[in-house]
PDB file of N, CA, C and O in Angstrom:
ATOM      1  N   UNK A  21    -118.779 154.868  79.107  1.00  0.00           N
ATOM      2  CA  UNK A  21    -118.611 155.681  77.900  1.00  0.00           C
ATOM      3  C   UNK A  21    -118.944 157.133  78.224  1.00  0.00           C
ATOM      4  O   UNK A  21    -119.808 157.422  79.034  1.00  0.00           O
ATOM      5  N   UNK A  22    -118.228 158.011  77.583  1.00  0.00           N
ATOM      6  CA  UNK A  22    -118.491 159.441  77.723  1.00  0.00           C
ATOM      7  C   UNK A  22    -119.292 159.893  76.514  1.00  0.00           C
ATOM      8  O   UNK A  22    -118.977 159.561  75.378  1.00  0.00           O
ATOM      9  N   UNK A  23    -120.340 160.688  76.758  1.00  0.00           N
ATOM     10  CA  UNK A  23    -121.179 161.151  75.635  1.00  0.00           C
ATOM     11  C   UNK A  23    -120.965 162.621  75.310  1.00  0.00           C
ATOM     12  O   UNK A  23    -121.216 163.043  74.192  1.00  0.00           O
ATOM     13  N   UNK A  24    -120.571 163.404  76.291  1.00  0.00           N
ATOM     14  CA  UNK A  24    -120.336 164.852  76.145  1.00  0.00           C
ATOM     15  C   UNK A  24    -121.584 165.601  75.689  1.00  0.00           C
ATOM     16  O   UNK A  24    -121.495 166.672  75.115  1.00  0.00           O
ATOM     17  N   UNK A  25    -122.760 165.021  75.954  1.00  0.00           N
ATOM     18  CA  UNK A  25    -124.010 165.682  75.585  1.00  0.00           C
ATOM     19  C   UNK A  25    -124.389 166.782  76.566  1.00  0.00           C
ATOM     20  O   UNK A  25    -125.035 167.759  76.176  1.00  0.00           O
ATOM     21  N   UNK A  26    -123.995 166.647  77.828  1.00  0.00           N
ATOM     22  CA  UNK A  26    -124.384 167.619  78.864  1.00  0.00           C
ATOM     23  C   UNK A  26    -123.180 168.225  79.555  1.00  0.00           C
ATOM     24  O   UNK A  26    -123.262 168.659  80.696  1.00  0.00           O
ATOM     25  N   UNK A  27    -122.047 168.237  78.903  1.00  0.00           N
ATOM     26  CA  UNK A  27    -120.853 168.809  79.500  1.00  0.00           C
ATOM     27  C   UNK A  27    -119.642 167.930  79.236  1.00  0.00           C
ATOM     28  O   UNK A  27    -119.680 167.023  78.397  1.00  0.00           O
ATOM     29  N   UNK A  28    -118.583 168.184  79.961  1.00  0.00           N
ATOM     30  CA  UNK A  28    -117.312 167.512  79.711  1.00  0.00           C
ATOM     31  C   UNK A  28    -117.189 166.151  80.391  1.00  0.00           C
ATOM     32  O   UNK A  28    -116.133 165.518  80.302  1.00  0.00           O
ATOM     33  N   UNK A  29    -118.234 165.684  81.036  1.00  0.00           N
ATOM     34  CA  UNK A  29    -118.252 164.366  81.686  1.00  0.00           C
ATOM     35  C   UNK A  29    -117.057 164.138  82.615  1.00  0.00           C
ATOM     36  O   UNK A  29    -116.501 163.047  82.692  1.00  0.00           O
ATOM     37  N   UNK A  30    -116.651 165.197  83.317  1.00  0.00           N
ATOM     38  CA  UNK A  30    -115.583 165.073  84.294  1.00  0.00           C
ATOM     39  C   UNK A  30    -114.182 165.319  83.760  1.00  0.00           C
ATOM     40  O   UNK A  30    -113.217 165.323  84.528  1.00  0.00           O
ATOM     41  N   UNK A  31    -114.020 165.520  82.466  1.00  0.00           N
ATOM     42  CA  UNK A  31    -112.702 165.844  81.903  1.00  0.00           C
ATOM     43  C   UNK A  31    -112.368 167.298  82.232  1.00  0.00           C
ATOM     44  O   UNK A  31    -113.208 168.181  82.108  1.00  0.00           O
ATOM     45  N   UNK A  32    -111.144 167.524  82.672  1.00  0.00           N
ATOM     46  CA  UNK A  32    -110.689 168.864  83.057  1.00  0.00           C
ATOM     47  C   UNK A  32    -109.420 169.245  82.289  1.00  0.00           C
ATOM     48  O   UNK A  32    -108.581 168.389  82.004  1.00  0.00           O
ATOM     49  N   UNK A  33    -109.298 170.517  81.995  1.00  0.00           N
ATOM     50  CA  UNK A  33    -108.060 171.070  81.434  1.00  0.00           C
ATOM     51  C   UNK A  33    -107.081 171.220  82.592  1.00  0.00           C
ATOM     52  O   UNK A  33    -107.388 171.887  83.574  1.00  0.00           O
ATOM     53  N   UNK A  34    -105.930 170.587  82.507  1.00  0.00           N
ATOM     54  CA  UNK A  34    -104.975 170.601  83.616  1.00  0.00           C
ATOM     55  C   UNK A  34    -103.732 171.429  83.335  1.00  0.00           C
ATOM     56  O   UNK A  34    -103.099 171.902  84.263  1.00  0.00           O
ATOM     57  N   UNK A  35    -103.359 171.574  82.080  1.00  0.00           N
ATOM     58  CA  UNK A  35    -102.152 172.340  81.767  1.00  0.00           C
ATOM     59  C   UNK A  35    -102.197 172.816  80.317  1.00  0.00           C
ATOM     60  O   UNK A  35    -102.400 172.002  79.410  1.00  0.00           O
ATOM     61  N   UNK A  36    -102.008 174.100  80.104  1.00  0.00           N
ATOM     62  CA  UNK A  36    -101.909 174.697  78.765  1.00  0.00           C
ATOM     63  C   UNK A  36    -103.021 174.216  77.827  1.00  0.00           C
ATOM     64  O   UNK A  36    -102.751 173.895  76.660  1.00  0.00           O
ATOM     65  N   UNK A  37    -104.260 174.166  78.305  1.00  0.00           N
ATOM     66  CA  UNK A  37    -105.356 173.676  77.465  1.00  0.00           C
ATOM     67  C   UNK A  37    -106.701 174.178  77.989  1.00  0.00           C
ATOM     68  O   UNK A  37    -106.791 174.659  79.108  1.00  0.00           O
ATOM     69  N   UNK A  38    -107.707 174.057  77.132  1.00  0.00           N
ATOM     70  CA  UNK A  38    -109.086 174.281  77.543  1.00  0.00           C
ATOM     71  C   UNK A  38    -109.901 173.100  77.027  1.00  0.00           C
ATOM     72  O   UNK A  38    -109.537 172.472  76.030  1.00  0.00           O
ATOM     73  N   UNK A  39    -110.999 172.793  77.720  1.00  0.00           N
ATOM     74  CA  UNK A  39    -111.907 171.749  77.257  1.00  0.00           C
ATOM     75  C   UNK A  39    -113.325 172.293  77.255  1.00  0.00           C
ATOM     76  O   UNK A  39    -113.685 173.112  78.088  1.00  0.00           O
ATOM     77  N   UNK A  40    -114.094 171.831  76.290  1.00  0.00           N
ATOM     78  CA  UNK A  40    -115.511 172.198  76.198  1.00  0.00           C
ATOM     79  C   UNK A  40    -116.244 171.075  75.478  1.00  0.00           C
ATOM     80  O   UNK A  40    -115.661 170.377  74.646  1.00  0.00           O
ATOM     81  N   UNK A  41    -117.501 170.889  75.818  1.00  0.00           N
ATOM     82  CA  UNK A  41    -118.342 169.926  75.126  1.00  0.00           C
ATOM     83  C   UNK A  41    -119.116 170.670  74.052  1.00  0.00           C
ATOM     84  O   UNK A  41    -119.765 171.672  74.332  1.00  0.00           O
ATOM     85  N   UNK A  42    -119.013 170.184  72.823  1.00  0.00           N
ATOM     86  CA  UNK A  42    -119.710 170.813  71.702  1.00  0.00           C
ATOM     87  C   UNK A  42    -120.214 169.722  70.765  1.00  0.00           C
ATOM     88  O   UNK A  42    -119.410 168.933  70.237  1.00  0.00           O
ATOM     89  N   UNK A  43    -121.522 169.661  70.572  1.00  0.00           N
ATOM     90  CA  UNK A  43    -122.087 168.714  69.622  1.00  0.00           C
ATOM     91  C   UNK A  43    -121.781 167.263  69.928  1.00  0.00           C
ATOM     92  O   UNK A  43    -121.565 166.475  69.019  1.00  0.00           O
ATOM     93  N   UNK A  44    -121.746 166.905  71.205  1.00  0.00           N
ATOM     94  CA  UNK A  44    -121.464 165.529  71.585  1.00  0.00           C
ATOM     95  C   UNK A  44    -119.999 165.134  71.500  1.00  0.00           C
ATOM     96  O   UNK A  44    -119.665 163.958  71.533  1.00  0.00           O
ATOM     97  N   UNK A  45    -119.120 166.134  71.402  1.00  0.00           N
ATOM     98  CA  UNK A  45    -117.676 165.888  71.324  1.00  0.00           C
ATOM     99  C   UNK A  45    -116.964 166.701  72.392  1.00  0.00           C
ATOM    100  O   UNK A  45    -117.434 167.767  72.774  1.00  0.00           O
ATOM    101  N   UNK A  46    -115.841 166.196  72.845  1.00  0.00           N
ATOM    102  CA  UNK A  46    -114.980 166.955  73.731  1.00  0.00           C
ATOM    103  C   UNK A  46    -113.976 167.700  72.875  1.00  0.00           C
ATOM    104  O   UNK A  46    -113.200 167.088  72.133  1.00  0.00           O
ATOM    105  N   UNK A  47    -114.022 169.024  72.931  1.00  0.00           N
ATOM    106  CA  UNK A  47    -113.128 169.854  72.136  1.00  0.00           C
ATOM    107  C   UNK A  47    -112.015 170.350  73.046  1.00  0.00           C
ATOM    108  O   UNK A  47    -112.263 170.996  74.069  1.00  0.00           O
ATOM    109  N   UNK A  48    -110.780 170.011  72.700  1.00  0.00           N
ATOM    110  CA  UNK A  48    -109.603 170.383  73.479  1.00  0.00           C
ATOM    111  C   UNK A  48    -108.786 171.351  72.637  1.00  0.00           C
ATOM    112  O   UNK A  48    -108.467 171.078  71.486  1.00  0.00           O
ATOM    113  N   UNK A  49    -108.435 172.470  73.232  1.00  0.00           N
ATOM    114  CA  UNK A  49    -107.597 173.454  72.548  1.00  0.00           C
ATOM    115  C   UNK A  49    -106.304 173.627  73.343  1.00  0.00           C
ATOM    116  O   UNK A  49    -106.351 173.884  74.546  1.00  0.00           O
ATOM    117  N   UNK A  50    -105.201 173.473  72.678  1.00  0.00           N
ATOM    118  CA  UNK A  50    -103.891 173.647  73.307  1.00  0.00           C
ATOM    119  C   UNK A  50    -103.525 175.125  73.318  1.00  0.00           C
ATOM    120  O   UNK A  50    -103.774 175.832  72.341  1.00  0.00           O
ATOM    121  N   UNK A  51    -102.911 175.566  74.417  1.00  0.00           N
ATOM    122  CA  UNK A  51    -102.506 176.963  74.510  1.00  0.00           C
ATOM    123  C   UNK A  51    -101.045 177.097  74.973  1.00  0.00           C
ATOM    124  O   UNK A  51    -100.633 178.160  75.371  1.00  0.00           O
ATOM    125  N   UNK A  52    -100.294 176.008  74.876  1.00  0.00           N
ATOM    126  CA  UNK A  52     -98.897 176.053  75.294  1.00  0.00           C
ATOM    127  C   UNK A  52     -98.155 174.817  74.839  1.00  0.00           C
ATOM    128  O   UNK A  52     -98.683 173.980  74.096  1.00  0.00           O
ATOM    129  N   UNK A  53     -96.934 174.672  75.337  1.00  0.00           N
ATOM    130  CA  UNK A  53     -96.031 173.627  74.853  1.00  0.00           C
ATOM    131  C   UNK A  53     -96.357 172.227  75.363  1.00  0.00           C
ATOM    132  O   UNK A  53     -95.994 171.251  74.734  1.00  0.00           O
ATOM    133  N   UNK A  54     -97.002 172.095  76.508  1.00  0.00           N
ATOM    134  CA  UNK A  54     -97.260 170.766  77.072  1.00  0.00           C
ATOM    135  C   UNK A  54     -98.699 170.672  77.577  1.00  0.00           C
ATOM    136  O   UNK A  54     -98.946 170.579  78.769  1.00  0.00           O
ATOM    137  N   UNK A  55     -99.669 170.695  76.654  1.00  0.00           N
ATOM    138  CA  UNK A  55    -101.062 170.659  77.098  1.00  0.00           C
ATOM    139  C   UNK A  55    -101.451 169.262  77.563  1.00  0.00           C
ATOM    140  O   UNK A  55    -101.003 168.260  77.009  1.00  0.00           O
ATOM    141  N   UNK A  56    -102.267 169.216  78.626  1.00  0.00           N
ATOM    142  CA  UNK A  56    -102.841 167.933  79.002  1.00  0.00           C
ATOM    143  C   UNK A  56    -104.158 168.129  79.722  1.00  0.00           C
ATOM    144  O   UNK A  56    -104.427 169.173  80.304  1.00  0.00           O
ATOM    145  N   UNK A  57    -104.981 167.090  79.621  1.00  0.00           N
ATOM    146  CA  UNK A  57    -106.306 167.046  80.233  1.00  0.00           C
ATOM    147  C   UNK A  57    -106.375 165.766  81.057  1.00  0.00           C
ATOM    148  O   UNK A  57    -105.527 164.893  80.928  1.00  0.00           O
ATOM    149  N   UNK A  58    -107.375 165.653  81.907  1.00  0.00           N
ATOM    150  CA  UNK A  58    -107.488 164.446  82.705  1.00  0.00           C
ATOM    151  C   UNK A  58    -108.879 164.217  83.246  1.00  0.00           C
ATOM    152  O   UNK A  58    -109.708 165.126  83.268  1.00  0.00           O
ATOM    153  N   UNK A  59    -109.118 162.993  83.659  1.00  0.00           N
ATOM    154  CA  UNK A  59    -110.356 162.607  84.336  1.00  0.00           C
ATOM    155  C   UNK A  59    -110.072 161.410  85.223  1.00  0.00           C
ATOM    156  O   UNK A  59    -109.088 160.693  85.013  1.00  0.00           O
ATOM    157  N   UNK A  60    -110.912 161.192  86.203  1.00  0.00           N
ATOM    158  CA  UNK A  60    -110.800 160.002  87.065  1.00  0.00           C
ATOM    159  C   UNK A  60    -111.679 158.905  86.489  1.00  0.00           C
ATOM    160  O   UNK A  60    -112.796 159.152  86.046  1.00  0.00           O
ATOM    161  N   UNK A  61    -111.153 157.698  86.524  1.00  0.00           N
ATOM    162  CA  UNK A  61    -111.911 156.517  86.096  1.00  0.00           C
ATOM    163  C   UNK A  61    -111.840 155.520  87.229  1.00  0.00           C
ATOM    164  O   UNK A  61    -110.762 155.150  87.665  1.00  0.00           O
ATOM    165  N   UNK A  62    -112.981 155.102  87.719  1.00  0.00           N
ATOM    166  CA  UNK A  62    -113.048 154.073  88.765  1.00  0.00           C
ATOM    167  C   UNK A  62    -113.456 152.762  88.134  1.00  0.00           C
ATOM    168  O   UNK A  62    -114.469 152.692  87.434  1.00  0.00           O
ATOM    169  N   UNK A  63    -112.664 151.742  88.342  1.00  0.00           N
ATOM    170  CA  UNK A  63    -112.986 150.431  87.805  1.00  0.00           C
ATOM    171  C   UNK A  63    -112.284 149.376  88.626  1.00  0.00           C
ATOM    172  O   UNK A  63    -111.335 149.670  89.355  1.00  0.00           O
ATOM    173  N   UNK A  64    -112.772 148.156  88.520  1.00  0.00           N
ATOM    174  CA  UNK A  64    -112.076 147.067  89.185  1.00  0.00           C
ATOM    175  C   UNK A  64    -110.775 146.800  88.442  1.00  0.00           C
ATOM    176  O   UNK A  64    -110.593 147.220  87.310  1.00  0.00           O
ATOM    177  N   UNK A  65    -109.855 146.099  89.070  1.00  0.00           N
ATOM    178  CA  UNK A  65    -108.557 145.832  88.472  1.00  0.00           C
ATOM    179  C   UNK A  65    -108.653 145.024  87.187  1.00  0.00           C
ATOM    180  O   UNK A  65    -109.681 144.446  86.873  1.00  0.00           O
ATOM    181  N   UNK A  66    -107.591 145.019  86.451  1.00  0.00           N
ATOM    182  CA  UNK A  66    -107.532 144.244  85.221  1.00  0.00           C
ATOM    183  C   UNK A  66    -107.341 145.125  84.015  1.00  0.00           C
ATOM    184  O   UNK A  66    -107.124 146.331  84.113  1.00  0.00           O
ATOM    185  N   UNK A  67    -107.420 144.503  82.882  1.00  0.00           N
ATOM    186  CA  UNK A  67    -107.204 145.211  81.620  1.00  0.00           C
ATOM    187  C   UNK A  67    -108.351 146.173  81.328  1.00  0.00           C
ATOM    188  O   UNK A  67    -109.488 145.955  81.719  1.00  0.00           O
ATOM    189  N   UNK A  68    -108.027 147.236  80.641  1.00  0.00           N
ATOM    190  CA  UNK A  68    -109.014 148.229  80.241  1.00  0.00           C
ATOM    191  C   UNK A  68    -108.743 148.605  78.785  1.00  0.00           C
ATOM    192  O   UNK A  68    -107.592 148.711  78.388  1.00  0.00           O
ATOM    193  N   UNK A  69    -109.794 148.797  78.027  1.00  0.00           N
ATOM    194  CA  UNK A  69    -109.644 149.237  76.643  1.00  0.00           C
ATOM    195  C   UNK A  69    -110.187 150.658  76.546  1.00  0.00           C
ATOM    196  O   UNK A  69    -111.285 150.947  77.003  1.00  0.00           O
ATOM    197  N   UNK A  70    -109.393 151.523  75.936  1.00  0.00           N
ATOM    198  CA  UNK A  70    -109.787 152.906  75.715  1.00  0.00           C
ATOM    199  C   UNK A  70    -109.805 153.146  74.220  1.00  0.00           C
ATOM    200  O   UNK A  70    -108.799 152.939  73.538  1.00  0.00           O
ATOM    201  N   UNK A  71    -110.953 153.526  73.704  1.00  0.00           N
ATOM    202  CA  UNK A  71    -111.085 153.815  72.282  1.00  0.00           C
ATOM    203  C   UNK A  71    -111.238 155.319  72.116  1.00  0.00           C
ATOM    204  O   UNK A  71    -112.112 155.930  72.726  1.00  0.00           O
ATOM    205  N   UNK A  72    -110.365 155.893  71.308  1.00  0.00           N
ATOM    206  CA  UNK A  72    -110.353 157.344  71.081  1.00  0.00           C
ATOM    207  C   UNK A  72    -110.534 157.614  69.599  1.00  0.00           C
ATOM    208  O   UNK A  72    -109.825 157.041  68.770  1.00  0.00           O
ATOM    209  N   UNK A  73    -111.476 158.476  69.275  1.00  0.00           N
ATOM    210  CA  UNK A  73    -111.616 158.986  67.913  1.00  0.00           C
ATOM    211  C   UNK A  73    -111.322 160.464  67.977  1.00  0.00           C
ATOM    212  O   UNK A  73    -111.909 161.186  68.792  1.00  0.00           O
ATOM    213  N   UNK A  74    -110.404 160.924  67.150  1.00  0.00           N
ATOM    214  CA  UNK A  74    -110.023 162.329  67.239  1.00  0.00           C
ATOM    215  C   UNK A  74    -109.615 162.871  65.878  1.00  0.00           C
ATOM    216  O   UNK A  74    -109.269 162.114  64.973  1.00  0.00           O
ATOM    217  N   UNK A  75    -109.701 164.185  65.776  1.00  0.00           N
ATOM    218  CA  UNK A  75    -109.149 164.900  64.647  1.00  0.00           C
ATOM    219  C   UNK A  75    -108.225 165.960  65.226  1.00  0.00           C
ATOM    220  O   UNK A  75    -108.382 166.394  66.362  1.00  0.00           O
ATOM    221  N   UNK A  76    -107.262 166.358  64.436  1.00  0.00           N
ATOM    222  CA  UNK A  76    -106.301 167.380  64.883  1.00  0.00           C
ATOM    223  C   UNK A  76    -105.992 168.302  63.712  1.00  0.00           C
ATOM    224  O   UNK A  76    -106.079 167.898  62.555  1.00  0.00           O
ATOM    225  N   UNK A  77    -105.624 169.528  64.039  1.00  0.00           N
ATOM    226  CA  UNK A  77    -105.304 170.480  62.976  1.00  0.00           C
ATOM    227  C   UNK A  77    -103.790 170.575  62.708  1.00  0.00           C
ATOM    228  O   UNK A  77    -103.338 171.447  61.997  1.00  0.00           O
ATOM    229  N   UNK A  78    -103.026 169.648  63.303  1.00  0.00           N
ATOM    230  CA  UNK A  78    -101.574 169.607  63.044  1.00  0.00           C
ATOM    231  C   UNK A  78    -101.048 168.211  63.359  1.00  0.00           C
ATOM    232  O   UNK A  78    -101.661 167.457  64.090  1.00  0.00           O
ATOM    233  N   UNK A  79     -99.894 167.911  62.791  1.00  0.00           N
ATOM    234  CA  UNK A  79     -99.247 166.625  63.050  1.00  0.00           C
ATOM    235  C   UNK A  79     -98.484 166.709  64.372  1.00  0.00           C
ATOM    236  O   UNK A  79     -97.710 167.622  64.576  1.00  0.00           O
ATOM    237  N   UNK A  80     -98.727 165.769  65.224  1.00  0.00           N
ATOM    238  CA  UNK A  80     -98.025 165.692  66.508  1.00  0.00           C
ATOM    239  C   UNK A  80     -98.328 164.332  67.105  1.00  0.00           C
ATOM    240  O   UNK A  80     -98.998 163.517  66.490  1.00  0.00           O
ATOM    241  N   UNK A  81     -97.845 164.082  68.298  1.00  0.00           N
ATOM    242  CA  UNK A  81     -98.172 162.823  68.948  1.00  0.00           C
ATOM    243  C   UNK A  81     -99.158 163.087  70.088  1.00  0.00           C
ATOM    244  O   UNK A  81     -99.260 164.193  70.583  1.00  0.00           O
ATOM    245  N   UNK A  82     -99.852 162.036  70.454  1.00  0.00           N
ATOM    246  CA  UNK A  82    -100.734 162.084  71.619  1.00  0.00           C
ATOM    247  C   UNK A  82    -100.268 160.981  72.557  1.00  0.00           C
ATOM    248  O   UNK A  82     -99.871 159.913  72.120  1.00  0.00           O
ATOM    249  N   UNK A  83    -100.272 161.279  73.842  1.00  0.00           N
ATOM    250  CA  UNK A  83     -99.902 160.280  74.827  1.00  0.00           C
ATOM    251  C   UNK A  83    -101.046 160.110  75.803  1.00  0.00           C
ATOM    252  O   UNK A  83    -101.713 161.052  76.169  1.00  0.00           O
ATOM    253  N   UNK A  84    -101.254 158.860  76.226  1.00  0.00           N
ATOM    254  CA  UNK A  84    -102.229 158.542  77.263  1.00  0.00           C
ATOM    255  C   UNK A  84    -101.422 157.984  78.440  1.00  0.00           C
ATOM    256  O   UNK A  84    -100.698 157.006  78.297  1.00  0.00           O
ATOM    257  N   UNK A  85    -101.525 158.657  79.578  1.00  0.00           N
ATOM    258  CA  UNK A  85    -100.868 158.226  80.815  1.00  0.00           C
ATOM    259  C   UNK A  85    -101.942 157.732  81.769  1.00  0.00           C
ATOM    260  O   UNK A  85    -103.067 158.200  81.737  1.00  0.00           O
ATOM    261  N   UNK A  86    -101.585 156.809  82.663  1.00  0.00           N
ATOM    262  CA  UNK A  86    -102.541 156.379  83.672  1.00  0.00           C
ATOM    263  C   UNK A  86    -101.817 156.152  84.989  1.00  0.00           C
ATOM    264  O   UNK A  86    -100.615 155.959  85.043  1.00  0.00           O
ATOM    265  N   UNK A  87    -102.588 156.200  86.051  1.00  0.00           N
ATOM    266  CA  UNK A  87    -102.101 155.958  87.403  1.00  0.00           C
ATOM    267  C   UNK A  87    -103.069 154.986  88.069  1.00  0.00           C
ATOM    268  O   UNK A  87    -104.183 154.782  87.598  1.00  0.00           O
ATOM    269  N   UNK A  88    -102.615 154.384  89.151  1.00  0.00           N
ATOM    270  CA  UNK A  88    -103.456 153.449  89.904  1.00  0.00           C
ATOM    271  C   UNK A  88    -103.399 153.840  91.369  1.00  0.00           C
ATOM    272  O   UNK A  88    -102.611 154.703  91.768  1.00  0.00           O
ATOM    273  N   UNK A  89    -104.208 153.193  92.184  1.00  0.00           N
ATOM    274  CA  UNK A  89    -104.135 153.464  93.629  1.00  0.00           C
ATOM    275  C   UNK A  89    -102.774 153.098  94.185  1.00  0.00           C
ATOM    276  O   UNK A  89    -102.237 153.766  95.054  1.00  0.00           O
ATOM    277  N   UNK A  90    -102.186 151.996  93.690  1.00  0.00           N
ATOM    278  CA  UNK A  90    -100.877 151.570  94.160  1.00  0.00           C
ATOM    279  C   UNK A  90     -99.733 152.411  93.589  1.00  0.00           C
ATOM    280  O   UNK A  90     -98.654 152.472  94.186  1.00  0.00           O
ATOM    281  N   UNK A  91     -99.932 153.013  92.440  1.00  0.00           N
ATOM    282  CA  UNK A  91     -98.928 153.868  91.777  1.00  0.00           C
ATOM    283  C   UNK A  91     -99.632 155.149  91.331  1.00  0.00           C
ATOM    284  O   UNK A  91     -99.982 155.305  90.165  1.00  0.00           O
ATOM    285  N   UNK A  92     -99.874 156.087  92.281  1.00  0.00           N
ATOM    286  CA  UNK A  92    -100.732 157.230  91.994  1.00  0.00           C
ATOM    287  C   UNK A  92    -100.114 158.351  91.162  1.00  0.00           C
ATOM    288  O   UNK A  92    -100.811 159.282  90.773  1.00  0.00           O
ATOM    289  N   UNK A  93     -98.824 158.277  90.872  1.00  0.00           N
ATOM    290  CA  UNK A  93     -98.175 159.329  90.085  1.00  0.00           C
ATOM    291  C   UNK A  93     -98.008 158.875  88.636  1.00  0.00           C
ATOM    292  O   UNK A  93     -97.706 157.720  88.372  1.00  0.00           O
ATOM    293  N   UNK A  94     -98.180 159.803  87.720  1.00  0.00           N
ATOM    294  CA  UNK A  94     -97.982 159.496  86.303  1.00  0.00           C
ATOM    295  C   UNK A  94     -96.490 159.370  86.030  1.00  0.00           C
ATOM    296  O   UNK A  94     -95.693 160.116  86.586  1.00  0.00           O
ATOM    297  N   UNK A  95     -96.127 158.420  85.169  1.00  0.00           N
ATOM    298  CA  UNK A  95     -94.738 158.332  84.738  1.00  0.00           C
ATOM    299  C   UNK A  95     -94.668 157.664  83.375  1.00  0.00           C
ATOM    300  O   UNK A  95     -95.649 157.090  82.902  1.00  0.00           O
ATOM    301  N   UNK A  96     -93.514 157.739  82.752  1.00  0.00           N
ATOM    302  CA  UNK A  96     -93.329 157.204  81.415  1.00  0.00           C
ATOM    303  C   UNK A  96     -93.516 155.715  81.298  1.00  0.00           C
ATOM    304  O   UNK A  96     -93.690 155.184  80.196  1.00  0.00           O
ATOM    305  N   UNK A  97     -93.465 154.990  82.409  1.00  0.00           N
ATOM    306  CA  UNK A  97     -93.674 153.543  82.381  1.00  0.00           C
ATOM    307  C   UNK A  97     -95.129 153.146  82.201  1.00  0.00           C
ATOM    308  O   UNK A  97     -95.416 152.004  81.859  1.00  0.00           O
ATOM    309  N   UNK A  98     -96.036 154.072  82.444  1.00  0.00           N
ATOM    310  CA  UNK A  98     -97.470 153.809  82.270  1.00  0.00           C
ATOM    311  C   UNK A  98     -98.025 154.831  81.274  1.00  0.00           C
ATOM    312  O   UNK A  98     -98.744 155.757  81.651  1.00  0.00           O
ATOM    313  N   UNK A  99     -97.666 154.651  80.043  1.00  0.00           N
ATOM    314  CA  UNK A  99     -98.149 155.539  78.994  1.00  0.00           C
ATOM    315  C   UNK A  99     -98.076 154.849  77.639  1.00  0.00           C
ATOM    316  O   UNK A  99     -97.318 153.908  77.472  1.00  0.00           O
ATOM    317  N   UNK A 100     -98.903 155.327  76.733  1.00  0.00           N
ATOM    318  CA  UNK A 100     -98.886 154.867  75.355  1.00  0.00           C
ATOM    319  C   UNK A 100     -98.878 156.119  74.494  1.00  0.00           C
ATOM    320  O   UNK A 100     -99.637 157.057  74.742  1.00  0.00           O
ATOM    321  N   UNK A 101     -98.023 156.169  73.479  1.00  0.00           N
ATOM    322  CA  UNK A 101     -97.954 157.308  72.566  1.00  0.00           C
ATOM    323  C   UNK A 101     -98.322 156.838  71.172  1.00  0.00           C
ATOM    324  O   UNK A 101     -98.017 155.723  70.767  1.00  0.00           O
ATOM    325  N   UNK A 102     -99.021 157.703  70.439  1.00  0.00           N
ATOM    326  CA  UNK A 102     -99.368 157.401  69.057  1.00  0.00           C
ATOM    327  C   UNK A 102     -99.534 158.699  68.280  1.00  0.00           C
ATOM    328  O   UNK A 102     -99.860 159.735  68.872  1.00  0.00           O
ATOM    329  N   UNK A 103     -99.329 158.615  66.951  1.00  0.00           N
ATOM    330  CA  UNK A 103     -99.478 159.829  66.127  1.00  0.00           C
ATOM    331  C   UNK A 103    -100.949 160.146  65.891  1.00  0.00           C
ATOM    332  O   UNK A 103    -101.792 159.348  66.079  1.00  0.00           O
TER     333      UNK A 103
END
């Protein structure tokens, strides 16, 4: 679990975005058309559950992409999108 009490816990702004830890939350600000952030997660193989609680100041979609050691590049086949 990420707490964001002492920083961004390894989350980085990768494209058209900034990240900061504020009040135990990760605050992401978009600054362009395709903002994205990322972090590395090390775990044994198998299913993983990711729970996200977020607020946004506009209607849009969010996508979560993932990669593996065997498939290290992100692609549309390994993603979930939700409003």
